[in-house]
Amino acid sequence: MNERTPLKIHSDEEAQYEIDDSDAEETVGLSTGSKYLLGISCIAILYLFTVFLPNMFIPAATNLVNISKISEIDAVLSPVGTSSSKRHVSRLILIGDVHAHYTELQHLLKKVKYDRKQDYVVMLGDFITKGPDSIKVLDYLIDNEIDCIMGNHEYNVLQNYAIFHGLQQPQFELVPDAFVPSTIRIKDSFNNDPEFLLAKKLQPKHIQYINKCSVIKRLGDTPIMGKNKPKGVIPGIAVHAGIRWDITLSAQDPEENLEMRSFIGPYYNETTSDPSLPDAVSWSKIYNMKQKEGEAVERVSVYYGHDARRGLSLKEYTKGLDTRCSRGGELTAMVISSDLGKHDEVVYTEETVSVQCQE
Ligand SMILES: *[C@@H]1O[C@H](CO)[C@@H](O)[C@H](O)[C@H]1NC(C)=O
């Protein structure tokens, strides 16, 4: 009403002018037309900002490949050249859950005096999500050809990526029965789950990098440490959460490898990610016990992350390296070195190095 009244007066005035001024009618026509124009512009602007521009910034999709269950490092840890066709490195550096803390990752690499030519770095999973710089971390790992195993959060981002781009869900290689992931939550396009939002922003090269991280990685020979001194050599593997002691490496269930924290008694042949369950016992405690009793199916030492609550956990056959960087704790690396001993024998040693993380 308020708008109409002055308009009417206005058009009456225009009508009077019409007698003397032939441009007047056009003015009336334009004001109606400009309302349409305004309406159309509003729709166009809305479309521009809600559909067109956002779509321009959505990276192209890349197809997912099967995630490999077991791979091995692309180098040999040795102080001297070997007959292997792989390059030899003098140190193996395993880094616990970075969770997008790029600055701390840089501090840690500086502290261990990381040298791209001499060192082989493996990320123990969960290097993205939660923290501030997922994409910077990914770009750095890609640019420096740093190796990785998959964490539950990388797997989750792949699942979200598949949902966002309408791709088939990621599958694991070598799994006997078609593996149906049980952790997918139903999502829609207004999903504001941080892992979905991150997945939307990832470029094909980021996805291809994550997709190539295997669940388990064979590391070659690693030390069994006595009191600060190596007392033997054992094949080592990297895995994000843990492995079962009662089955072979190739029979492991990837979902357990990415999520487990405890075994459930009385047989300790079932796992859970929830350590507060009644019969749950830390997986590493059972694993070490079974290794010492000679009951473990495979004699391997395990380097893992995932268990921020238990923090740094160094045992004879298991080394837990997630030291809560995403919650203001520390970021930790296990540095495994190979040197020549007194009688030219190869000696492996290892030590942890940590830096403080900002919350
Ligand atoms: C665990 O071991 C018990 C006793 O040997 C057996 O009955 C049970 O089926 C096993 N469970 C799994 C999941 O392998």
Short mmCIF file of C-alpha atoms and ligand atoms in Angstrom, two decimals:
data_model
loop_
_atom_site.label_atom_id
_atom_site.label_comp_id
_atom_site.label_asym_id
_atom_site.label_seq_id
_atom_site.Cartn_x
_atom_site.Cartn_y
_atom_site.Cartn_z
CA MET A 1 0.00 0.00 0.00
CA ASN A 2 2.70 2.43 0.96
CA GLU A 3 4.53 1.73 -2.22
CA ARG A 4 1.51 1.91 -4.41
CA THR A 5 0.17 5.29 -3.34
CA PRO A 6 3.18 7.36 -4.34
CA LEU A 7 3.45 5.33 -7.51
CA LYS A 8 -0.06 6.21 -8.51
CA ILE A 9 0.54 9.89 -7.86
CA HIS A 10 3.68 9.53 -9.82
CA SER A 11 1.91 8.04 -12.83
CA ASP A 12 -0.80 10.71 -12.66
CA GLU A 13 1.94 13.27 -12.84
CA GLU A 14 3.47 11.38 -15.70
CA ALA A 15 0.09 11.37 -17.46
CA GLN A 16 -0.06 15.12 -17.23
CA TYR A 17 3.41 15.44 -18.58
CA GLU A 18 2.45 13.13 -21.38
CA ILE A 19 0.65 15.97 -23.12
CA ASP A 20 3.77 18.04 -23.31
CA ASP A 21 6.48 15.42 -23.22
CA SER A 22 6.40 12.31 -25.36
CA ASP A 23 9.27 10.70 -23.39
CA ALA A 24 7.06 10.46 -20.32
CA GLU A 25 5.27 7.24 -21.34
CA GLU A 26 8.58 5.54 -21.80
CA THR A 27 9.50 6.49 -18.27
CA VAL A 28 6.36 4.78 -16.96
CA GLY A 29 7.04 1.69 -19.12
CA LEU A 30 10.62 1.53 -17.92
CA SER A 31 9.72 1.57 -14.26
CA THR A 32 7.49 -1.49 -14.74
CA GLY A 33 10.10 -3.08 -16.97
CA SER A 34 12.86 -2.37 -14.52
CA LYS A 35 10.93 -4.30 -11.89
CA TYR A 36 11.09 -7.33 -14.16
CA LEU A 37 14.69 -6.60 -14.91
CA LEU A 38 15.40 -6.37 -11.22
CA GLY A 39 13.62 -9.67 -10.63
CA ILE A 40 15.52 -11.40 -13.41
CA SER A 41 18.81 -9.92 -12.18
CA CYS A 42 18.10 -11.18 -8.68
CA ILE A 43 17.47 -14.68 -9.99
CA ALA A 44 20.57 -14.48 -12.17
CA ILE A 45 22.72 -13.29 -9.27
CA LEU A 46 21.30 -16.00 -7.01
CA TYR A 47 22.06 -18.61 -9.65
CA LEU A 48 25.54 -17.19 -10.14
CA PHE A 49 26.43 -17.42 -6.46
CA THR A 50 24.63 -20.60 -5.48
CA VAL A 51 25.05 -22.79 -8.55
CA PHE A 52 27.37 -21.47 -11.22
CA LEU A 53 30.34 -20.15 -9.23
CA PRO A 54 30.41 -22.95 -6.62
CA ASN A 55 30.38 -25.48 -9.47
CA MET A 56 33.31 -23.75 -11.14
CA PHE A 57 35.35 -24.40 -7.99
CA ILE A 58 34.42 -28.06 -7.67
CA PRO A 59 37.38 -30.04 -8.95
CA ALA A 60 36.82 -32.67 -11.62
CA ALA A 61 36.19 -36.17 -10.32
CA THR A 62 38.72 -38.95 -10.62
CA ASN A 63 37.69 -42.59 -10.41
CA LEU A 64 38.68 -44.59 -7.37
CA VAL A 65 40.82 -47.71 -7.67
CA ASN A 66 40.84 -50.65 -5.27
CA ILE A 67 42.78 -49.96 -2.08
CA SER A 68 45.63 -52.43 -1.75
CA LYS A 69 45.76 -54.41 1.45
CA ILE A 70 49.50 -55.03 1.57
CA SER A 71 52.37 -53.24 -0.13
CA GLU A 72 56.03 -52.77 0.66
CA ILE A 73 58.27 -49.74 0.90
CA ASP A 74 59.97 -48.77 -2.30
CA ALA A 75 63.48 -48.82 -0.81
CA VAL A 76 65.76 -50.99 1.32
CA LEU A 77 66.92 -49.83 4.72
CA SER A 78 70.66 -50.46 4.66
CA PRO A 79 73.86 -48.52 5.41
CA VAL A 80 75.41 -49.80 2.17
CA GLY A 81 74.23 -50.64 -1.33
CA THR A 82 72.44 -53.98 -1.68
CA SER A 83 71.81 -56.37 -4.52
CA SER A 84 68.19 -55.21 -4.53
CA SER A 85 67.06 -53.16 -7.49
CA LYS A 86 65.51 -50.74 -5.02
CA ARG A 87 67.44 -47.72 -3.80
CA HIS A 88 68.88 -48.02 -0.32
CA VAL A 89 68.17 -45.50 2.41
CA SER A 90 69.95 -45.17 5.72
CA ARG A 91 66.88 -44.17 7.74
CA LEU A 92 63.22 -45.07 7.83
CA ILE A 93 61.03 -42.37 9.43
CA LEU A 94 57.51 -43.34 10.51
CA ILE A 95 55.23 -40.47 11.47
CA GLY A 96 52.12 -40.79 13.66
CA ASP A 97 48.75 -39.12 13.15
CA VAL A 98 49.46 -35.60 11.79
CA HIS A 99 45.78 -34.65 11.38
CA ALA A 100 46.43 -31.71 9.06
CA HIS A 101 48.97 -30.04 11.34
CA TYR A 102 51.29 -28.89 8.57
CA THR A 103 53.41 -26.56 10.71
CA GLU A 104 54.16 -29.28 13.26
CA LEU A 105 54.98 -31.73 10.47
CA GLN A 106 57.56 -29.23 9.19
CA HIS A 107 58.97 -28.76 12.72
CA LEU A 108 59.26 -32.50 13.16
CA LEU A 109 60.98 -33.06 9.80
CA LYS A 110 63.40 -30.27 10.63
CA LYS A 111 64.09 -31.75 14.05
CA VAL A 112 64.96 -35.18 12.60
CA LYS A 113 67.05 -33.43 9.88
CA TYR A 114 64.99 -35.01 7.14
CA ASP A 115 67.04 -35.55 3.99
CA ARG A 116 65.03 -36.66 0.97
CA LYS A 117 67.94 -38.65 -0.48
CA GLN A 118 68.91 -40.59 2.66
CA ASP A 119 65.53 -41.03 4.34
CA TYR A 120 62.34 -42.89 3.52
CA VAL A 121 59.25 -41.45 5.21
CA VAL A 122 55.99 -43.30 5.79
CA MET A 123 52.91 -41.57 7.20
CA LEU A 124 51.03 -43.92 9.56
CA GLY A 125 47.57 -42.75 8.42
CA ASP A 126 45.26 -39.95 9.63
CA PHE A 127 47.51 -37.28 8.17
CA ILE A 128 44.45 -35.26 7.05
CA THR A 129 41.21 -34.02 8.71
CA LYS A 130 40.57 -32.36 12.11
CA GLY A 131 43.46 -29.85 11.91
CA PRO A 132 43.82 -26.69 9.80
CA ASP A 133 45.90 -27.69 6.74
CA SER A 134 44.78 -30.94 5.11
CA ILE A 135 45.47 -29.74 1.58
CA LYS A 136 48.88 -28.27 2.47
CA VAL A 137 49.85 -31.57 4.08
CA LEU A 138 48.70 -33.50 1.00
CA ASP A 139 50.56 -31.19 -1.39
CA TYR A 140 53.72 -31.56 0.66
CA LEU A 141 53.52 -35.38 0.77
CA ILE A 142 52.88 -35.52 -2.97
CA ASP A 143 55.69 -33.09 -3.85
CA ASN A 144 58.20 -34.97 -1.68
CA GLU A 145 57.08 -38.46 -2.74
CA ILE A 146 56.44 -39.42 0.86
CA ASP A 147 54.88 -42.84 1.34
CA CYS A 148 51.75 -43.56 3.37
CA ILE A 149 49.42 -46.15 4.76
CA MET A 150 45.71 -45.52 5.03
CA GLY A 151 44.02 -44.29 8.20
CA ASN A 152 40.33 -44.48 9.03
CA HIS A 153 40.02 -40.75 8.24
CA GLU A 154 41.56 -41.04 4.77
CA TYR A 155 39.22 -43.95 4.09
CA ASN A 156 36.29 -41.88 5.30
CA VAL A 157 37.26 -39.00 3.01
CA LEU A 158 37.39 -41.42 0.06
CA GLN A 159 33.91 -42.66 0.95
CA ASN A 160 32.65 -39.08 1.13
CA TYR A 161 34.35 -38.24 -2.16
CA ALA A 162 32.55 -41.17 -3.81
CA ILE A 163 29.22 -39.99 -2.42
CA PHE A 164 29.78 -36.39 -3.50
CA HIS A 165 30.80 -37.28 -7.06
CA GLY A 166 28.35 -40.17 -7.38
CA LEU A 167 31.14 -42.75 -7.77
CA GLN A 168 31.23 -46.35 -6.64
CA GLN A 169 32.39 -46.71 -3.03
CA PRO A 170 36.09 -47.54 -2.57
CA GLN A 171 36.83 -51.27 -2.30
CA PHE A 172 39.73 -53.21 -0.86
CA GLU A 173 41.82 -55.46 -3.06
CA LEU A 174 42.20 -59.16 -2.26
CA VAL A 175 39.23 -59.33 0.05
CA PRO A 176 37.60 -62.74 -0.50
CA ASP A 177 33.92 -61.82 -0.20
CA ALA A 178 32.88 -58.48 -1.65
CA PHE A 179 33.66 -56.21 1.25
CA VAL A 180 30.72 -54.08 2.33
CA PRO A 181 31.92 -51.14 4.40
CA SER A 182 29.70 -50.76 7.42
CA THR A 183 30.73 -47.25 8.37
CA ILE A 184 29.07 -45.25 5.58
CA ARG A 185 26.53 -42.80 6.86
CA ILE A 186 23.72 -41.59 4.61
CA LYS A 187 24.55 -38.12 3.32
CA ASP A 188 22.79 -35.44 1.32
CA SER A 189 24.00 -32.38 -0.53
CA PHE A 190 23.58 -30.12 2.51
CA ASN A 191 25.90 -32.35 4.47
CA ASN A 192 28.24 -30.25 6.60
CA ASP A 193 30.34 -33.11 7.95
CA PRO A 194 33.90 -31.72 7.85
CA GLU A 195 35.16 -34.83 6.03
CA PHE A 196 32.49 -34.36 3.35
CA LEU A 197 33.40 -30.68 3.00
CA LEU A 198 37.07 -31.61 2.66
CA ALA A 199 36.27 -34.35 0.11
CA LYS A 200 34.43 -31.74 -2.02
CA LYS A 201 37.55 -29.58 -2.22
CA LEU A 202 40.07 -32.29 -3.10
CA GLN A 203 41.72 -32.30 -6.52
CA PRO A 204 42.23 -35.56 -8.46
CA LYS A 205 45.94 -35.64 -7.47
CA HIS A 206 45.00 -35.53 -3.76
CA ILE A 207 42.49 -38.36 -4.15
CA GLN A 208 44.91 -40.44 -6.22
CA TYR A 209 47.55 -40.04 -3.49
CA ILE A 210 45.20 -41.11 -0.68
CA ASN A 211 43.77 -43.92 -2.78
CA LYS A 212 47.26 -45.41 -3.22
CA CYS A 213 48.01 -45.70 0.50
CA SER A 214 47.76 -49.39 1.35
CA VAL A 215 46.27 -50.77 4.56
CA ILE A 216 49.46 -52.61 5.58
CA LYS A 217 53.01 -51.82 4.47
CA ARG A 218 55.97 -54.15 4.83
CA LEU A 219 58.99 -52.21 6.03
CA GLY A 220 61.74 -54.82 5.76
CA ASP A 221 64.06 -55.48 8.71
CA THR A 222 63.51 -53.47 11.88
CA PRO A 223 65.13 -53.75 15.30
CA ILE A 224 63.82 -55.49 18.37
CA MET A 225 64.93 -53.18 21.11
CA GLY A 226 66.21 -54.26 24.49
CA LYS A 227 67.00 -51.62 27.08
CA ASN A 228 67.95 -48.84 24.62
CA LYS A 229 70.02 -51.34 22.68
CA PRO A 230 68.94 -53.44 19.74
CA LYS A 231 68.81 -57.11 20.61
CA GLY A 232 67.63 -58.57 17.34
CA VAL A 233 66.06 -58.05 13.96
CA ILE A 234 62.48 -58.73 12.89
CA PRO A 235 60.39 -57.89 9.82
CA GLY A 236 58.40 -54.73 10.53
CA ILE A 237 55.06 -53.56 9.19
CA ALA A 238 53.16 -50.28 9.34
CA VAL A 239 49.40 -50.30 9.86
CA HIS A 240 47.11 -47.55 11.12
CA ALA A 241 45.31 -49.23 14.03
CA GLY A 242 46.60 -52.78 14.49
CA ILE A 243 46.52 -56.38 13.30
CA ARG A 244 45.10 -59.63 14.59
CA TRP A 245 47.67 -62.09 15.97
CA ASP A 246 45.63 -65.19 15.11
CA ILE A 247 45.52 -64.86 11.30
CA THR A 248 48.05 -64.15 8.53
CA LEU A 249 48.67 -60.65 7.18
CA SER A 250 46.83 -61.43 3.96
CA ALA A 251 43.79 -62.73 5.87
CA GLN A 252 43.39 -59.52 7.87
CA ASP A 253 40.16 -57.53 7.61
CA PRO A 254 40.99 -53.97 6.46
CA GLU A 255 38.23 -52.48 8.53
CA GLU A 256 39.77 -53.97 11.69
CA ASN A 257 43.23 -52.77 10.61
CA LEU A 258 41.91 -49.22 10.32
CA GLU A 259 39.77 -49.13 13.45
CA MET A 260 40.79 -51.63 16.17
CA ARG A 261 42.02 -50.58 19.60
CA SER A 262 41.33 -53.66 21.69
CA PHE A 263 40.83 -57.40 21.54
CA ILE A 264 37.79 -58.89 23.21
CA GLY A 265 38.28 -61.78 25.64
CA PRO A 266 38.19 -64.60 26.43
CA TYR A 267 39.80 -65.71 23.12
CA TYR A 268 41.09 -62.32 21.93
CA ASN A 269 40.24 -63.22 18.37
CA GLU A 270 37.70 -60.41 17.95
CA THR A 271 38.50 -56.72 17.88
CA THR A 272 36.76 -53.49 18.83
CA SER A 273 37.49 -49.79 18.44
CA ASP A 274 35.87 -49.18 21.82
CA PRO A 275 38.32 -49.89 24.66
CA SER A 276 35.59 -49.41 27.26
CA LEU A 277 33.75 -52.63 26.35
CA PRO A 278 33.63 -55.11 29.27
CA ASP A 279 36.09 -57.74 27.97
CA ALA A 280 38.25 -55.37 25.91
CA VAL A 281 42.04 -55.46 26.41
CA SER A 282 44.52 -53.20 24.62
CA TRP A 283 45.36 -54.92 21.32
CA SER A 284 49.09 -54.28 21.77
CA LYS A 285 49.13 -55.98 25.17
CA ILE A 286 47.60 -59.16 23.74
CA TYR A 287 49.71 -58.98 20.59
CA ASN A 288 52.99 -58.80 22.58
CA MET A 289 51.86 -61.62 24.85
CA LYS A 290 51.02 -63.84 21.86
CA GLN A 291 54.38 -63.04 20.19
CA LYS A 292 56.29 -63.90 23.35
CA GLU A 293 54.34 -67.14 23.78
CA GLY A 294 55.05 -68.01 20.14
CA GLU A 295 51.32 -68.23 19.41
CA ALA A 296 51.19 -65.40 16.89
CA VAL A 297 50.65 -66.62 13.33
CA GLU A 298 53.22 -64.20 11.86
CA ARG A 299 56.35 -62.96 13.54
CA VAL A 300 56.24 -59.24 12.71
CA SER A 301 56.78 -56.05 14.62
CA VAL A 302 54.02 -53.44 14.22
CA TYR A 303 54.35 -49.63 13.95
CA TYR A 304 50.95 -47.96 14.26
CA GLY A 305 49.02 -44.80 15.15
CA HIS A 306 45.27 -44.32 15.79
CA ASP A 307 45.23 -44.68 19.58
CA ALA A 308 45.61 -41.09 20.80
CA ARG A 309 44.09 -41.96 24.17
CA ARG A 310 46.84 -44.41 25.02
CA GLY A 311 49.48 -42.09 23.49
CA LEU A 312 53.10 -43.15 22.99
CA SER A 313 53.22 -46.90 23.59
CA LEU A 314 56.55 -48.62 22.95
CA LYS A 315 56.59 -52.38 23.48
CA GLU A 316 58.84 -55.10 22.15
CA TYR A 317 56.64 -56.01 19.17
CA THR A 318 54.37 -52.95 18.90
CA LYS A 319 55.14 -49.23 18.70
CA GLY A 320 52.16 -46.89 19.06
CA LEU A 321 53.05 -43.42 17.78
CA ASP A 322 49.84 -41.36 17.92
CA THR A 323 50.65 -38.75 20.56
CA ARG A 324 47.49 -36.59 20.26
CA CYS A 325 48.75 -33.85 17.94
CA SER A 326 45.14 -32.96 17.06
CA ARG A 327 44.39 -32.26 20.72
CA GLY A 328 47.37 -30.13 21.67
CA GLY A 329 49.66 -33.07 22.41
CA GLU A 330 52.75 -33.92 20.41
CA LEU A 331 53.59 -35.18 16.95
CA THR A 332 55.97 -38.15 17.03
CA ALA A 333 58.28 -39.86 14.55
CA MET A 334 60.02 -43.20 14.95
CA VAL A 335 63.42 -42.90 13.34
CA ILE A 336 64.87 -46.29 12.43
CA SER A 337 68.54 -46.11 11.41
CA SER A 338 70.84 -48.65 9.88
CA ASP A 339 74.59 -48.46 10.47
CA LEU A 340 77.61 -50.68 10.12
CA GLY A 341 78.75 -52.30 13.38
CA LYS A 342 82.30 -53.09 14.55
CA HIS A 343 82.54 -56.17 12.38
CA ASP A 344 80.87 -54.58 9.37
CA GLU A 345 77.57 -56.14 10.33
CA VAL A 346 74.37 -54.14 9.82
CA VAL A 347 72.98 -52.70 13.06
CA TYR A 348 69.47 -51.29 13.25
CA THR A 349 68.54 -48.85 15.99
CA GLU A 350 65.45 -46.76 16.62
CA GLU A 351 64.42 -43.73 18.64
CA THR A 352 61.37 -41.51 18.85
CA VAL A 353 61.49 -37.75 18.19
CA SER A 354 58.56 -35.47 19.08
CA VAL A 355 57.50 -31.85 18.71
CA GLN A 356 54.80 -29.93 20.56
CA CYS A 357 51.50 -29.33 18.72
CA GLN A 358 49.27 -26.26 18.84
CA GLU A 359 45.65 -27.06 19.61
C1 LIG B 1 37.44 -67.38 18.53
O1 LIG B 1 37.95 -68.54 19.13
C2 LIG B 1 36.92 -69.41 19.65
C3 LIG B 1 37.63 -70.56 20.38
O2 LIG B 1 38.63 -71.13 19.60
C4 LIG B 1 36.05 -69.89 18.53
O3 LIG B 1 35.02 -70.70 19.02
C5 LIG B 1 35.44 -68.67 17.81
O4 LIG B 1 34.70 -69.06 16.69
C6 LIG B 1 36.52 -67.71 17.37
N1 LIG B 1 35.94 -66.49 16.86
C7 LIG B 1 36.38 -65.90 15.75
C8 LIG B 1 35.69 -64.63 15.38
O5 LIG B 1 37.30 -66.33 15.07
#
